[in-house]
Amino acid sequence: MGIKAVKFGGTSLSHAEQMKKAAEIVLSDKERRIITVSAPGKRFPQDEKITDLLYRMDGAQTKEEKEKIFSVIRKRLDTMISDLGLHLDFSDEYREISEGNIKGDRLFSMGEYFCAKIFATLLHCHFTDAADVIFLHENGTPDLPKIKNAVQNLMKKQERTVIPGFYGAKPNGEIAVLPRGGSDITGALTAYGADADIYENFTDVNGVQLADPRMVPNTVTVAEISYEELRRLSSMGACVLHADSVLPLMASEIPIFIRNTNDPNGDYTKISAQKRRIAADDCSPIQASLASKQRKRRGRFRIISHSIKKRRNVALSYSGIVGQKGYLLFSVVLREIGKNISDFGNLLRFFESHTKHVYSTPHTVDSVGLLVNKDELNTAQEELVRQLYEDFHAEKVSVTEHIALLSLIGENLSAQSARLILKAMKEVGAEPILLDGGADSLGMTVGFHENFLLPLVKKLHAELVG
Ligand code: ASP
């Protein structure tokens, strides 16, 4: 019998009815043996996720305020337990939290802990504390050999088990949380540890969508994408799957299926090594251009059925149009900067201490551009400009605001993506501020004034879907 590692997101477990749907999915397949859960998520748009409540509780100033937030959490959990007709007593944990003995990362992890206990009780199966299998290094990264060993032992003993996502244990046994959205990573680590045949990630949409449904409501599911495309999509802001969850699965080539808990037999996305391999085998530039001529007659993007025989159609399909607003470009004129690697490095290090990421660094012999996200800056932009003049002796510094970045992503489709994007930009009247193909042939990214984001996404979507 094979092993399927399964993960349910917060909306799939937000209340009793959703939990029942998730339980039905697990029980319908004996191979679904290792199940990771998120904390209960939003039941309706204005609702608060349990994890957000826990963070708010930790940051609350007074005991009364903390108790008020905790009573909301308790009520949600107790309602869920009684609506499911379960007998579960969390009074010990509730007391420890109320008395302030559980705080920081351990408190943030409690949403997943409670949810996993409830779900395991509903499924009549074993509960595994993540602290006993998800081992982390001191810096918070996963200790893969230790995880593999623990999960292998676990699978020998248990038919089926439920594990809370989002946290693990550091070498000294202390609980540490993963990045936000990190239950996806836990699910991937369990799949890796169990040598699972597949990793199924159940969420509230039918897999990866070609564009953000808030921008293009009638968008379509992308049937097949590569691990690399997924990482690019997530890093550019697509809410698909945590980008880091792919890493443990790439080497052992465990495919990921993204499915909808509310439509378990509907469209889904498969993420695997297959598409990249086919793209590399089949897509010489000449073949790509021939296929693109054929596709012109049929519409450029087709929803690929999973039974499709034609490998080239898989290889030559786009995996996403992702766009985000809120970027700034610092354009710095500095003589010889493009020739002097060490000065270039100093400039990057300067930005490192003032922001989380530098998204692009186009440069020439005497100038460099640094693209950053406004929300990620921890220093006022005027102050950065002042320091660039004073400490780096820049000749000129200008800042372009309100930039949107849009990426059209597809294996081996950089040239085609650039052509499509530039044509669409001309049609909507957007001027390119920046064009960046990256170094991995995964498509093209372009920067332009953010007023054009929506029309451009819509235009490109219409171009691809036909
Ligand atoms: N509950 C955590 C969060 O809200 C982790 C997760 O849902 O994946 O970020």
PDB file of C-alpha atoms in Angstrom, residues 225-328:
ATOM      1  CA  ILE A 225       3.385  23.017 -13.260  1.00  0.00           C
ATOM      2  CA  SER A 226       6.993  22.401 -12.338  1.00  0.00           C
ATOM      3  CA  TYR A 227       8.521  22.786  -8.871  1.00  0.00           C
ATOM      4  CA  GLU A 228      10.569  25.716 -10.151  1.00  0.00           C
ATOM      5  CA  GLU A 229       7.524  27.478 -11.567  1.00  0.00           C
ATOM      6  CA  LEU A 230       5.748  27.050  -8.261  1.00  0.00           C
ATOM      7  CA  ARG A 231       8.635  28.681  -6.409  1.00  0.00           C
ATOM      8  CA  ARG A 232       8.606  31.615  -8.834  1.00  0.00           C
ATOM      9  CA  LEU A 233       4.829  31.987  -8.600  1.00  0.00           C
ATOM     10  CA  SER A 234       4.877  32.006  -4.787  1.00  0.00           C
ATOM     11  CA  SER A 235       7.829  34.382  -4.601  1.00  0.00           C
ATOM     12  CA  MET A 236       6.017  36.840  -6.879  1.00  0.00           C
ATOM     13  CA  GLY A 237       3.000  36.900  -4.567  1.00  0.00           C
ATOM     14  CA  ALA A 238       0.706  34.139  -5.831  1.00  0.00           C
ATOM     15  CA  CYS A 239      -1.116  32.574  -2.885  1.00  0.00           C
ATOM     16  CA  VAL A 240      -0.518  28.996  -3.916  1.00  0.00           C
ATOM     17  CA  LEU A 241       1.632  27.048  -1.542  1.00  0.00           C
ATOM     18  CA  HIS A 242       4.486  28.207   0.643  1.00  0.00           C
ATOM     19  CA  ALA A 243       7.559  28.426  -1.665  1.00  0.00           C
ATOM     20  CA  ASP A 244       9.747  26.580   0.880  1.00  0.00           C
ATOM     21  CA  SER A 245       7.448  23.565   0.949  1.00  0.00           C
ATOM     22  CA  VAL A 246       8.748  22.528  -2.456  1.00  0.00           C
ATOM     23  CA  LEU A 247      12.365  22.184  -1.365  1.00  0.00           C
ATOM     24  CA  PRO A 248      12.196  18.868   0.558  1.00  0.00           C
ATOM     25  CA  LEU A 249      10.145  17.297  -2.253  1.00  0.00           C
ATOM     26  CA  MET A 250      12.222  18.260  -5.288  1.00  0.00           C
ATOM     27  CA  ALA A 251      15.136  15.891  -4.717  1.00  0.00           C
ATOM     28  CA  SER A 252      12.950  12.853  -4.113  1.00  0.00           C
ATOM     29  CA  GLU A 253      10.517  13.990  -6.838  1.00  0.00           C
ATOM     30  CA  ILE A 254       7.378  13.576  -4.756  1.00  0.00           C
ATOM     31  CA  PRO A 255       4.555  15.158  -6.759  1.00  0.00           C
ATOM     32  CA  ILE A 256       2.245  17.681  -5.110  1.00  0.00           C
ATOM     33  CA  PHE A 257      -1.467  17.824  -5.859  1.00  0.00           C
ATOM     34  CA  ILE A 258      -3.377  20.978  -4.950  1.00  0.00           C
ATOM     35  CA  ARG A 259      -7.053  20.171  -4.509  1.00  0.00           C
ATOM     36  CA  ASN A 260     -10.217  21.826  -3.230  1.00  0.00           C
ATOM     37  CA  THR A 261     -11.754  20.435  -0.015  1.00  0.00           C
ATOM     38  CA  ASN A 262     -15.143  21.718  -1.212  1.00  0.00           C
ATOM     39  CA  ASP A 263     -14.760  20.058  -4.609  1.00  0.00           C
ATOM     40  CA  PRO A 264     -12.438  17.085  -4.050  1.00  0.00           C
ATOM     41  CA  ASN A 265     -13.157  15.510  -7.435  1.00  0.00           C
ATOM     42  CA  GLY A 266     -12.966  18.770  -9.380  1.00  0.00           C
ATOM     43  CA  ASP A 267     -10.055  20.373 -11.246  1.00  0.00           C
ATOM     44  CA  TYR A 268      -6.691  20.308  -9.507  1.00  0.00           C
ATOM     45  CA  THR A 269      -3.047  21.144 -10.152  1.00  0.00           C
ATOM     46  CA  LYS A 270      -0.174  18.700 -10.222  1.00  0.00           C
ATOM     47  CA  ILE A 271       3.275  20.026  -9.382  1.00  0.00           C
ATOM     48  CA  SER A 272       6.143  17.736 -10.296  1.00  0.00           C
ATOM     49  CA  ALA A 273       9.490  17.394 -12.036  1.00  0.00           C
ATOM     50  CA  GLN A 274       7.788  16.170 -15.190  1.00  0.00           C
ATOM     51  CA  LYS A 275       6.997  19.475 -16.855  1.00  0.00           C
ATOM     52  CA  ARG A 276      10.548  20.819 -16.558  1.00  0.00           C
ATOM     53  CA  ARG A 277      11.949  17.565 -17.913  1.00  0.00           C
ATOM     54  CA  ILE A 278       9.614  17.585 -20.902  1.00  0.00           C
ATOM     55  CA  ALA A 279      10.276  21.262 -21.509  1.00  0.00           C
ATOM     56  CA  ALA A 280      14.020  20.634 -21.487  1.00  0.00           C
ATOM     57  CA  ASP A 281      13.726  17.572 -23.773  1.00  0.00           C
ATOM     58  CA  ASP A 282      11.201  18.826 -26.230  1.00  0.00           C
ATOM     59  CA  CYS A 283      11.483  22.530 -26.436  1.00  0.00           C
ATOM     60  CA  SER A 284      14.287  23.563 -28.645  1.00  0.00           C
ATOM     61  CA  PRO A 285      13.571  27.151 -29.727  1.00  0.00           C
ATOM     62  CA  ILE A 286      12.545  25.901 -33.177  1.00  0.00           C
ATOM     63  CA  GLN A 287      10.044  23.413 -31.778  1.00  0.00           C
ATOM     64  CA  ALA A 288       8.738  26.076 -29.437  1.00  0.00           C
ATOM     65  CA  SER A 289       8.118  28.499 -32.243  1.00  0.00           C
ATOM     66  CA  LEU A 290       6.420  25.826 -34.376  1.00  0.00           C
ATOM     67  CA  ALA A 291       4.181  24.855 -31.507  1.00  0.00           C
ATOM     68  CA  SER A 292       3.410  28.483 -30.842  1.00  0.00           C
ATOM     69  CA  LYS A 293       2.243  28.864 -34.473  1.00  0.00           C
ATOM     70  CA  GLN A 294      -0.031  25.852 -34.035  1.00  0.00           C
ATOM     71  CA  ARG A 295      -1.377  27.262 -30.805  1.00  0.00           C
ATOM     72  CA  LYS A 296      -2.170  30.569 -32.471  1.00  0.00           C
ATOM     73  CA  ARG A 297      -4.814  28.740 -34.453  1.00  0.00           C
ATOM     74  CA  ARG A 298      -6.272  27.068 -31.384  1.00  0.00           C
ATOM     75  CA  GLY A 299      -5.898  29.726 -28.676  1.00  0.00           C
ATOM     76  CA  ARG A 300      -2.661  29.999 -26.745  1.00  0.00           C
ATOM     77  CA  PHE A 301      -3.682  28.485 -23.475  1.00  0.00           C
ATOM     78  CA  ARG A 302      -5.716  25.385 -23.201  1.00  0.00           C
ATOM     79  CA  ILE A 303      -6.870  23.762 -20.027  1.00  0.00           C
ATOM     80  CA  ILE A 304      -4.802  20.655 -20.226  1.00  0.00           C
ATOM     81  CA  SER A 305      -6.652  17.508 -19.347  1.00  0.00           C
ATOM     82  CA  HIS A 306      -4.655  15.157 -17.173  1.00  0.00           C
ATOM     83  CA  SER A 307      -5.031  12.398 -19.699  1.00  0.00           C
ATOM     84  CA  ILE A 308      -3.441  14.403 -22.482  1.00  0.00           C
ATOM     85  CA  LYS A 309      -0.988  12.484 -24.590  1.00  0.00           C
ATOM     86  CA  LYS A 310       0.774  15.394 -26.244  1.00  0.00           C
ATOM     87  CA  ARG A 311       3.759  16.137 -24.073  1.00  0.00           C
ATOM     88  CA  ARG A 312       4.488  19.374 -25.864  1.00  0.00           C
ATOM     89  CA  ASN A 313       1.213  20.924 -24.776  1.00  0.00           C
ATOM     90  CA  VAL A 314       2.229  20.398 -21.179  1.00  0.00           C
ATOM     91  CA  ALA A 315       5.683  21.758 -21.779  1.00  0.00           C
ATOM     92  CA  LEU A 316       4.558  24.866 -23.579  1.00  0.00           C
ATOM     93  CA  SER A 317       1.820  26.034 -21.264  1.00  0.00           C
ATOM     94  CA  TYR A 318       2.058  29.069 -19.044  1.00  0.00           C
ATOM     95  CA  SER A 319       1.721  28.465 -15.334  1.00  0.00           C
ATOM     96  CA  GLY A 320       0.654  31.891 -14.179  1.00  0.00           C
ATOM     97  CA  ILE A 321       0.225  35.621 -14.551  1.00  0.00           C
ATOM     98  CA  VAL A 322       1.173  37.163 -11.208  1.00  0.00           C
ATOM     99  CA  GLY A 323       1.159  40.846 -10.432  1.00  0.00           C
ATOM    100  CA  GLN A 324       1.701  42.960  -7.354  1.00  0.00           C
ATOM    101  CA  LYS A 325       1.741  46.669  -6.582  1.00  0.00           C
ATOM    102  CA  GLY A 326       3.844  48.651  -4.123  1.00  0.00           C
ATOM    103  CA  TYR A 327       7.412  48.591  -5.484  1.00  0.00           C
ATOM    104  CA  LEU A 328       9.940  51.440  -5.559  1.00  0.00           C
TER     105      LEU A 328
END
